[in-house]
Amino acid sequence: MNFNLSDDNLALRDAAADFLTNEIDLAPLLVPGSTADAIDRESLWAKVAGLGWPALAVPESAGGLGMSLLDLVMVVGEIGRTVAPVALLGTLAGTWAITAAGSDEQRDRLLGPVAAGQCRLALAAADATGFHGAIPSVRATPSADGYILEGESHFVVDAPEADRIVCIAVLDGERRAFVVDADAAGLAVEQVDWRDITRKVAIVRFSATPAERLEGGWDAAWPDVRDRLYLYLAAESAAGSHAVLDEAVEYAKQRRAFGKPIGQFQAIKHQLAEIAGQVELADVGVQYAAWALDNRDPRASLAAAMAQAYASDTYRNATHRNIQVFGAIGFTWEMKNHLFYKRARCNAALLGESAHQHEEVVAMLEAEAA
């Protein structure tokens, strides 16, 4: 088993880093009262689509690149490192849902435009508490032309910019996945205030909204989708932790107090050393989870849950320490520290806090031991 990154992995990571370093301008978000609408996300998405990033997770049979998850985390990590306002999470979530629950014909038809950068997706699967494993509040009923949806879904990432939304609804007592066009009758997308202003999040409401049902069952598809979402968030969080650690170390070398850099004081250097150790472990967890999912290892779900739990805790801790090192200036609008701080907390909450993943890990280990 070789855990070294390949030359291709490193080349992909370096290309993503170069692009995001040159293209991401967070200045519009660093003014008091700024919102997610301050960024020109359309032109940024056009460039991202030109690089082929929407096609990374689309199977080759549907016109995508069909790259491995280890390749994908090379790109996602750089998005986390630069806290980039790129609407990739929603499209990847929708892609994974259609791949897992759609028929071959539906995958080819629905994901071809995604691979071509012509269609953005979002996944509407959470209830009002943000929990994804509950019975959905959206109900589906057969109609003359297919199905109609009634109800609402919450915390839908990237929905305001999506061309299609994959919605989880109850049909005949079972959870099923449906695809809705963004311009469908009876569909309302309400963008909500979200503390991470690098992302757009919405409540999606359905009122006699026509929808296409994906052929597969959602209960069988959800574990695959959940594991990949855990991996995405963990990869962002691990790389974001690296970024805030590097910034805190650099600041601690320059900021002086009592005649010497503050990094020479134990109160500073000890906590930075502690974070450095946690960041390295978070990296290892992400790469192992990617490898396990790529190779369909029997413990892949366990690895994904562990990676998300550990990386999200590390990111929250690292951003907290980062602001402590910077002092009061670290939480002013003009500094980007608060963007990392807020993304860390939102990444940790989107699929349930780390305590939820810890419970899943315990349940999986108990099932193994039984």
CSV table of C-alpha atoms in Angstrom, one decimal:
chain,number,residue,atom,x,y,z
A,1,MET,CA,0.0,0.0,0.0
A,2,ASN,CA,1.6,3.3,-1.1
A,3,PHE,CA,0.2,6.5,0.4
A,4,ASN,CA,2.5,8.8,-1.4
A,5,LEU,CA,0.8,11.2,-3.8
A,6,SER,CA,1.5,10.6,-7.4
A,7,ASP,CA,3.0,13.1,-9.8
A,8,ASP,CA,-0.4,13.4,-11.4
A,9,ASN,CA,-2.0,14.2,-8.0
A,10,LEU,CA,0.6,16.9,-7.3
A,11,ALA,CA,0.3,18.4,-10.7
A,12,LEU,CA,-3.5,18.6,-10.3
A,13,ARG,CA,-3.1,20.2,-6.9
A,14,ASP,CA,-0.5,22.7,-8.1
A,15,ALA,CA,-2.7,23.7,-11.1
A,16,ALA,CA,-5.7,24.3,-8.8
A,17,ALA,CA,-3.5,26.3,-6.4
A,18,ASP,CA,-2.2,28.5,-9.2
A,19,PHE,CA,-5.6,29.1,-10.6
A,20,LEU,CA,-7.3,30.0,-7.3
A,21,THR,CA,-4.4,32.1,-6.1
A,22,ASN,CA,-4.6,34.2,-9.2
A,23,GLU,CA,-8.4,34.3,-9.6
A,24,ILE,CA,-9.8,34.6,-6.1
A,25,ASP,CA,-10.3,38.1,-4.9
A,26,LEU,CA,-11.9,38.1,-1.4
A,27,ALA,CA,-11.8,41.9,-1.1
A,28,PRO,CA,-15.5,42.4,-1.7
A,29,LEU,CA,-16.2,40.1,1.3
A,30,LEU,CA,-13.9,42.1,3.6
A,31,VAL,CA,-16.1,45.1,4.1
A,32,PRO,CA,-18.5,45.6,6.9
A,33,GLY,CA,-21.9,44.0,6.3
A,34,SER,CA,-20.8,42.2,3.1
A,35,THR,CA,-23.0,39.2,1.9
A,36,ALA,CA,-22.6,36.3,-0.4
A,37,ASP,CA,-23.9,38.5,-3.2
A,38,ALA,CA,-20.8,40.7,-3.1
A,39,ILE,CA,-18.8,38.3,-5.2
A,40,ASP,CA,-19.1,37.9,-9.0
A,41,ARG,CA,-19.7,34.2,-8.9
A,42,GLU,CA,-20.9,33.8,-12.4
A,43,SER,CA,-17.6,34.8,-14.1
A,44,LEU,CA,-15.8,32.7,-11.6
A,45,TRP,CA,-18.0,29.7,-12.3
A,46,ALA,CA,-17.4,30.2,-16.1
A,47,LYS,CA,-13.6,29.9,-15.5
A,48,VAL,CA,-14.1,26.9,-13.2
A,49,ALA,CA,-16.2,25.2,-15.9
A,50,GLY,CA,-13.6,26.0,-18.4
A,51,LEU,CA,-11.1,24.0,-16.3
A,52,GLY,CA,-13.4,21.1,-16.3
A,53,TRP,CA,-13.9,20.9,-12.6
A,54,PRO,CA,-17.7,20.1,-12.8
A,55,ALA,CA,-16.7,17.0,-14.8
A,56,LEU,CA,-14.3,15.7,-12.2
A,57,ALA,CA,-16.9,13.4,-10.6
A,58,VAL,CA,-19.1,12.7,-13.6
A,59,PRO,CA,-18.6,9.2,-15.0
A,60,GLU,CA,-16.8,8.9,-18.3
A,61,SER,CA,-19.8,7.2,-19.8
A,62,ALA,CA,-21.7,10.5,-19.3
A,63,GLY,CA,-19.0,12.6,-20.8
A,64,GLY,CA,-17.2,13.4,-17.6
A,65,LEU,CA,-13.6,12.8,-16.5
A,66,GLY,CA,-14.4,10.1,-14.0
A,67,MET,CA,-11.4,11.0,-11.9
A,68,SER,CA,-10.7,9.3,-8.6
A,69,LEU,CA,-11.7,10.9,-5.2
A,70,LEU,CA,-8.0,11.3,-4.4
A,71,ASP,CA,-7.7,13.4,-7.5
A,72,LEU,CA,-10.8,15.3,-6.4
A,73,VAL,CA,-9.5,16.2,-3.0
A,74,MET,CA,-6.5,17.8,-4.6
A,75,VAL,CA,-8.8,20.4,-6.1
A,76,VAL,CA,-11.2,20.6,-3.1
A,77,GLY,CA,-8.3,21.1,-0.7
A,78,GLU,CA,-7.1,24.2,-2.7
A,79,ILE,CA,-10.7,25.5,-2.5
A,80,GLY,CA,-10.5,25.1,1.2
A,81,ARG,CA,-7.0,26.6,1.4
A,82,THR,CA,-8.1,29.8,-0.4
A,83,VAL,CA,-11.6,29.8,1.2
A,84,ALA,CA,-12.8,30.2,-2.4
A,85,PRO,CA,-16.4,31.2,-3.1
A,86,VAL,CA,-16.7,28.5,-5.8
A,87,ALA,CA,-20.1,26.8,-6.1
A,88,LEU,CA,-18.7,23.3,-6.6
A,89,LEU,CA,-20.2,21.6,-3.5
A,90,GLY,CA,-23.8,21.7,-4.7
A,91,THR,CA,-22.9,20.4,-8.2
A,92,LEU,CA,-20.8,17.6,-6.8
A,93,ALA,CA,-23.6,16.6,-4.3
A,94,GLY,CA,-26.2,16.6,-7.1
A,95,THR,CA,-23.8,14.6,-9.4
A,96,TRP,CA,-23.2,12.0,-6.7
A,97,ALA,CA,-26.9,11.7,-6.0
A,98,ILE,CA,-27.8,11.2,-9.7
A,99,THR,CA,-24.9,8.7,-10.1
A,100,ALA,CA,-26.0,6.7,-7.1
A,101,ALA,CA,-29.8,6.8,-7.7
A,102,GLY,CA,-30.2,7.3,-11.4
A,103,SER,CA,-30.6,4.7,-14.2
A,104,ASP,CA,-27.9,4.5,-16.9
A,105,GLU,CA,-30.1,6.6,-19.2
A,106,GLN,CA,-30.7,9.2,-16.5
A,107,ARG,CA,-27.0,9.5,-15.6
A,108,ASP,CA,-26.1,10.0,-19.3
A,109,ARG,CA,-28.9,12.5,-20.0
A,110,LEU,CA,-28.7,14.5,-16.7
A,111,LEU,CA,-25.0,14.5,-16.1
A,112,GLY,CA,-23.8,15.2,-19.7
A,113,PRO,CA,-24.6,19.0,-19.4
A,114,VAL,CA,-22.9,19.0,-16.0
A,115,ALA,CA,-19.7,17.7,-17.5
A,116,ALA,CA,-19.9,20.3,-20.2
A,117,GLY,CA,-20.2,23.1,-17.6
A,118,GLN,CA,-23.7,23.9,-18.9
A,119,CYS,CA,-25.7,22.8,-15.8
A,120,ARG,CA,-25.2,23.4,-12.1
A,121,LEU,CA,-26.8,21.2,-9.5
A,122,ALA,CA,-27.8,21.3,-5.8
A,123,LEU,CA,-29.0,18.6,-3.4
A,124,ALA,CA,-32.0,19.3,-1.3
A,125,ALA,CA,-32.1,16.6,1.4
A,126,ALA,CA,-32.2,18.2,4.8
A,127,ASP,CA,-35.1,19.0,7.0
A,128,ALA,CA,-35.6,22.2,9.1
A,129,THR,CA,-33.1,21.0,11.7
A,130,GLY,CA,-30.5,20.4,9.1
A,131,PHE,CA,-30.6,16.7,9.6
A,132,HIS,CA,-30.2,14.6,6.4
A,133,GLY,CA,-31.1,11.2,7.8
A,134,ALA,CA,-34.7,12.1,8.8
A,135,ILE,CA,-37.9,11.6,6.9
A,136,PRO,CA,-38.1,14.4,4.4
A,137,SER,CA,-40.7,17.1,4.8
A,138,VAL,CA,-41.3,17.0,1.0
A,139,ARG,CA,-44.0,14.6,-0.3
A,140,ALA,CA,-44.2,13.2,-3.9
A,141,THR,CA,-47.4,12.1,-5.6
A,142,PRO,CA,-47.9,10.6,-9.1
A,143,SER,CA,-49.3,12.9,-11.7
A,144,ALA,CA,-50.4,12.6,-15.4
A,145,ASP,CA,-46.9,13.6,-16.5
A,146,GLY,CA,-44.8,12.0,-13.8
A,147,TYR,CA,-44.7,13.3,-10.2
A,148,ILE,CA,-45.4,16.5,-8.3
A,149,LEU,CA,-43.7,17.6,-5.1
A,150,GLU,CA,-45.1,19.5,-2.1
A,151,GLY,CA,-43.1,20.8,0.9
A,152,GLU,CA,-39.8,22.4,1.6
A,153,SER,CA,-36.2,21.5,2.1
A,154,HIS,CA,-33.6,23.5,4.1
A,155,PHE,CA,-29.9,24.3,4.0
A,156,VAL,CA,-29.6,23.7,0.3
A,157,VAL,CA,-26.1,24.7,-0.7
A,158,ASP,CA,-25.7,26.5,-4.0
A,159,ALA,CA,-29.4,26.3,-4.8
A,160,PRO,CA,-29.8,30.0,-5.8
A,161,GLU,CA,-27.4,29.3,-8.7
A,162,ALA,CA,-28.5,25.8,-9.6
A,163,ASP,CA,-30.1,24.9,-12.9
A,164,ARG,CA,-31.5,21.6,-11.5
A,165,ILE,CA,-32.2,20.5,-8.0
A,166,VAL,CA,-32.1,16.9,-6.8
A,167,CYS,CA,-34.7,16.7,-4.0
A,168,ILE,CA,-35.3,13.9,-1.6
A,169,ALA,CA,-39.0,13.3,-1.0
A,170,VAL,CA,-41.3,10.6,0.5
A,171,LEU,CA,-43.2,8.5,-2.0
A,172,ASP,CA,-45.4,5.7,-0.8
A,173,GLY,CA,-43.6,5.7,2.6
A,174,GLU,CA,-40.1,5.4,1.0
A,175,ARG,CA,-37.4,8.1,0.5
A,176,ARG,CA,-36.9,8.6,-3.3
A,177,ALA,CA,-34.8,11.1,-5.3
A,178,PHE,CA,-36.4,13.5,-7.8
A,179,VAL,CA,-34.9,16.0,-10.2
A,180,VAL,CA,-36.5,19.4,-10.6
A,181,ASP,CA,-35.7,22.1,-13.2
A,182,ALA,CA,-34.9,25.5,-11.6
A,183,ASP,CA,-37.6,27.1,-13.8
A,184,ALA,CA,-40.3,24.6,-12.9
A,185,ALA,CA,-43.7,25.8,-11.9
A,186,GLY,CA,-44.2,26.0,-8.2
A,187,LEU,CA,-40.5,26.1,-7.3
A,188,ALA,CA,-39.3,28.9,-5.0
A,189,VAL,CA,-35.7,29.3,-3.9
A,190,GLU,CA,-35.2,31.7,-0.9
A,191,GLN,CA,-31.6,32.5,-0.2
A,192,VAL,CA,-31.1,32.7,3.5
A,193,ASP,CA,-28.6,34.6,5.7
A,194,TRP,CA,-25.7,32.1,6.3
A,195,ARG,CA,-22.7,33.0,8.4
A,196,ASP,CA,-20.3,31.6,5.8
A,197,ILE,CA,-20.7,34.3,3.2
A,198,THR,CA,-18.5,32.5,0.7
A,199,ARG,CA,-21.4,30.1,0.0
A,200,LYS,CA,-25.1,30.7,-1.0
A,201,VAL,CA,-27.6,28.6,1.0
A,202,ALA,CA,-31.3,28.5,0.5
A,203,ILE,CA,-34.7,27.1,1.6
A,204,VAL,CA,-36.3,25.4,-1.4
A,205,ARG,CA,-40.1,25.2,-1.5
A,206,PHE,CA,-42.2,23.0,-3.7
A,207,SER,CA,-45.9,23.6,-4.6
A,208,ALA,CA,-47.3,21.2,-7.1
A,209,THR,CA,-43.9,21.2,-8.7
A,210,PRO,CA,-43.4,18.8,-11.5
A,211,ALA,CA,-40.4,16.4,-11.0
A,212,GLU,CA,-38.7,13.4,-12.6
A,213,ARG,CA,-38.1,10.4,-10.3
A,214,LEU,CA,-34.7,8.8,-10.3
A,215,GLU,CA,-35.1,5.1,-10.8
A,216,GLY,CA,-33.0,3.9,-7.8
A,217,GLY,CA,-34.0,4.0,-4.1
A,218,TRP,CA,-32.5,6.7,-2.0
A,219,ASP,CA,-32.0,4.6,1.1
A,220,ALA,CA,-29.5,2.4,-0.9
A,221,ALA,CA,-27.9,5.5,-2.5
A,222,TRP,CA,-27.5,7.8,0.5
A,223,PRO,CA,-24.5,6.0,2.2
A,224,ASP,CA,-22.4,6.5,-1.0
A,225,VAL,CA,-23.5,10.2,-1.3
A,226,ARG,CA,-23.0,10.8,2.4
A,227,ASP,CA,-19.5,9.4,2.4
A,228,ARG,CA,-18.5,11.6,-0.5
A,229,LEU,CA,-19.9,14.7,1.1
A,230,TYR,CA,-18.0,13.9,4.3
A,231,LEU,CA,-14.9,13.6,2.3
A,232,TYR,CA,-15.5,16.9,0.5
A,233,LEU,CA,-16.0,18.8,3.7
A,234,ALA,CA,-13.1,17.0,5.4
A,235,ALA,CA,-10.7,17.9,2.5
A,236,GLU,CA,-11.8,21.6,2.7
A,237,SER,CA,-11.4,21.6,6.4
A,238,ALA,CA,-8.0,20.0,6.5
A,239,ALA,CA,-6.6,22.4,3.9
A,240,GLY,CA,-8.2,25.4,5.6
A,241,SER,CA,-6.5,24.3,8.8
A,242,HIS,CA,-3.2,24.3,7.0
A,243,ALA,CA,-3.9,27.8,5.7
A,244,VAL,CA,-4.8,29.4,9.0
A,245,LEU,CA,-1.9,27.7,10.7
A,246,ASP,CA,0.6,29.0,8.1
A,247,GLU,CA,-0.8,32.5,8.5
A,248,ALA,CA,-0.7,32.4,12.3
A,249,VAL,CA,3.0,31.1,12.2
A,250,GLU,CA,4.0,33.9,9.8
A,251,TYR,CA,2.3,36.5,11.9
A,252,ALA,CA,3.9,35.2,15.1
A,253,LYS,CA,7.3,35.6,13.5
A,254,GLN,CA,6.6,39.3,12.6
A,255,ARG,CA,4.5,40.6,15.5
A,256,ARG,CA,6.8,41.7,18.4
A,257,ALA,CA,6.1,42.2,22.1
A,258,PHE,CA,8.5,42.9,24.9
A,259,GLY,CA,11.3,43.2,22.3
A,260,LYS,CA,10.9,39.8,20.6
A,261,PRO,CA,8.6,38.0,18.2
A,262,ILE,CA,5.5,36.7,19.9
A,263,GLY,CA,6.1,33.3,18.4
A,264,GLN,CA,9.0,32.9,20.9
A,265,PHE,CA,6.6,32.9,23.9
A,266,GLN,CA,5.5,29.4,25.0
A,267,ALA,CA,1.8,30.5,25.1
A,268,ILE,CA,2.0,31.0,21.4
A,269,LYS,CA,4.4,28.4,20.1
A,270,HIS,CA,2.9,25.6,22.1
A,271,GLN,CA,-0.5,26.1,20.7
A,272,LEU,CA,0.8,26.4,17.2
A,273,ALA,CA,2.7,23.2,17.6
A,274,GLU,CA,-0.4,21.4,18.9
A,275,ILE,CA,-2.4,22.6,15.8
A,276,ALA,CA,0.4,21.5,13.5
A,277,GLY,CA,0.1,18.0,14.8
A,278,GLN,CA,-3.6,18.0,14.4
A,279,VAL,CA,-3.4,19.3,10.9
A,280,GLU,CA,-1.1,16.5,9.8
A,281,LEU,CA,-3.4,13.9,11.2
A,282,ALA,CA,-6.4,15.5,9.5
A,283,ASP,CA,-4.5,15.3,6.2
A,284,VAL,CA,-3.8,11.7,6.7
A,285,GLY,CA,-7.4,11.0,7.5
A,286,VAL,CA,-8.6,12.7,4.3
A,287,GLN,CA,-6.2,10.9,2.1
A,288,TYR,CA,-7.0,7.5,3.7
A,289,ALA,CA,-10.7,8.1,3.3
A,290,ALA,CA,-10.3,9.0,-0.4
A,291,TRP,CA,-8.2,5.9,-1.0
A,292,ALA,CA,-10.7,3.7,0.9
A,293,LEU,CA,-13.7,5.1,-1.1
A,294,ASP,CA,-11.8,4.8,-4.4
A,295,ASN,CA,-11.0,1.2,-3.7
A,296,ARG,CA,-14.4,0.3,-2.2
A,297,ASP,CA,-12.6,-0.8,1.0
A,298,PRO,CA,-15.1,-2.4,3.5
A,299,ARG,CA,-14.2,0.3,6.0
A,300,ALA,CA,-14.6,3.2,3.6
A,301,SER,CA,-17.7,4.6,5.4
A,302,LEU,CA,-15.9,4.4,8.7
A,303,ALA,CA,-12.9,6.2,7.2
A,304,ALA,CA,-15.1,9.0,5.7
A,305,ALA,CA,-17.0,9.6,9.0
A,306,MET,CA,-13.7,9.6,11.0
A,307,ALA,CA,-12.1,12.0,8.5
A,308,GLN,CA,-15.0,14.5,8.7
A,309,ALA,CA,-15.2,14.3,12.5
A,310,TYR,CA,-11.5,14.9,13.0
A,311,ALA,CA,-11.0,17.5,10.3
A,312,SER,CA,-14.0,19.6,11.3
A,313,ASP,CA,-12.9,19.7,14.9
A,314,THR,CA,-9.3,20.5,13.8
A,315,TYR,CA,-10.6,23.3,11.5
A,316,ARG,CA,-12.7,24.9,14.3
A,317,ASN,CA,-9.8,24.7,16.7
A,318,ALA,CA,-7.2,26.0,14.2
A,319,THR,CA,-9.4,29.0,13.3
A,320,HIS,CA,-10.0,29.8,17.0
A,321,ARG,CA,-6.3,29.7,17.8
A,322,ASN,CA,-5.5,31.7,14.6
A,323,ILE,CA,-7.6,34.6,15.9
A,324,GLN,CA,-6.1,34.3,19.3
A,325,VAL,CA,-2.6,34.7,17.8
A,326,PHE,CA,-3.7,37.7,15.7
A,327,GLY,CA,-5.4,39.3,18.6
A,328,ALA,CA,-8.3,41.7,18.1
A,329,ILE,CA,-7.3,42.5,14.5
A,330,GLY,CA,-8.0,38.9,13.6
A,331,PHE,CA,-11.8,39.4,13.8
A,332,THR,CA,-12.2,42.6,12.0
A,333,TRP,CA,-14.0,42.7,8.6
A,334,GLU,CA,-10.8,43.8,6.8
A,335,MET,CA,-8.9,40.6,7.7
A,336,LYS,CA,-9.9,37.3,6.1
A,337,ASN,CA,-9.4,35.3,9.3
A,338,HIS,CA,-13.2,35.5,10.0
A,339,LEU,CA,-14.0,33.9,6.6
A,340,PHE,CA,-12.0,30.8,7.6
A,341,TYR,CA,-13.5,30.9,11.1
A,342,LYS,CA,-17.1,31.0,9.8
A,343,ARG,CA,-16.5,28.4,7.1
A,344,ALA,CA,-15.0,26.1,9.7
A,345,ARG,CA,-18.1,26.2,11.8
A,346,CYS,CA,-20.5,25.8,8.8
A,347,ASN,CA,-18.5,22.9,7.4
A,348,ALA,CA,-18.8,21.2,10.8
A,349,ALA,CA,-22.5,21.7,10.9
A,350,LEU,CA,-23.7,21.0,7.3
A,351,LEU,CA,-24.0,17.3,7.8
A,352,GLY,CA,-24.3,17.2,11.6
A,353,GLU,CA,-21.7,18.1,14.2
A,354,SER,CA,-18.7,15.8,14.9
A,355,ALA,CA,-20.6,14.2,17.7
A,356,HIS,CA,-23.0,12.8,15.1
A,357,GLN,CA,-20.1,11.3,13.1
A,358,HIS,CA,-18.6,9.9,16.3
A,359,GLU,CA,-21.9,8.1,17.0
A,360,GLU,CA,-21.9,6.7,13.5
A,361,VAL,CA,-18.3,5.5,14.0
A,362,VAL,CA,-19.3,3.7,17.2
A,363,ALA,CA,-22.3,2.1,15.5
A,364,MET,CA,-20.1,0.8,12.6
A,365,LEU,CA,-17.5,-0.6,15.0
A,366,GLU,CA,-20.2,-2.3,17.1
A,367,ALA,CA,-21.7,-3.8,13.9
A,368,GLU,CA,-18.2,-5.1,13.0
A,369,ALA,CA,-17.8,-6.6,16.4
A,370,ALA,CA,-21.2,-8.2,16.5
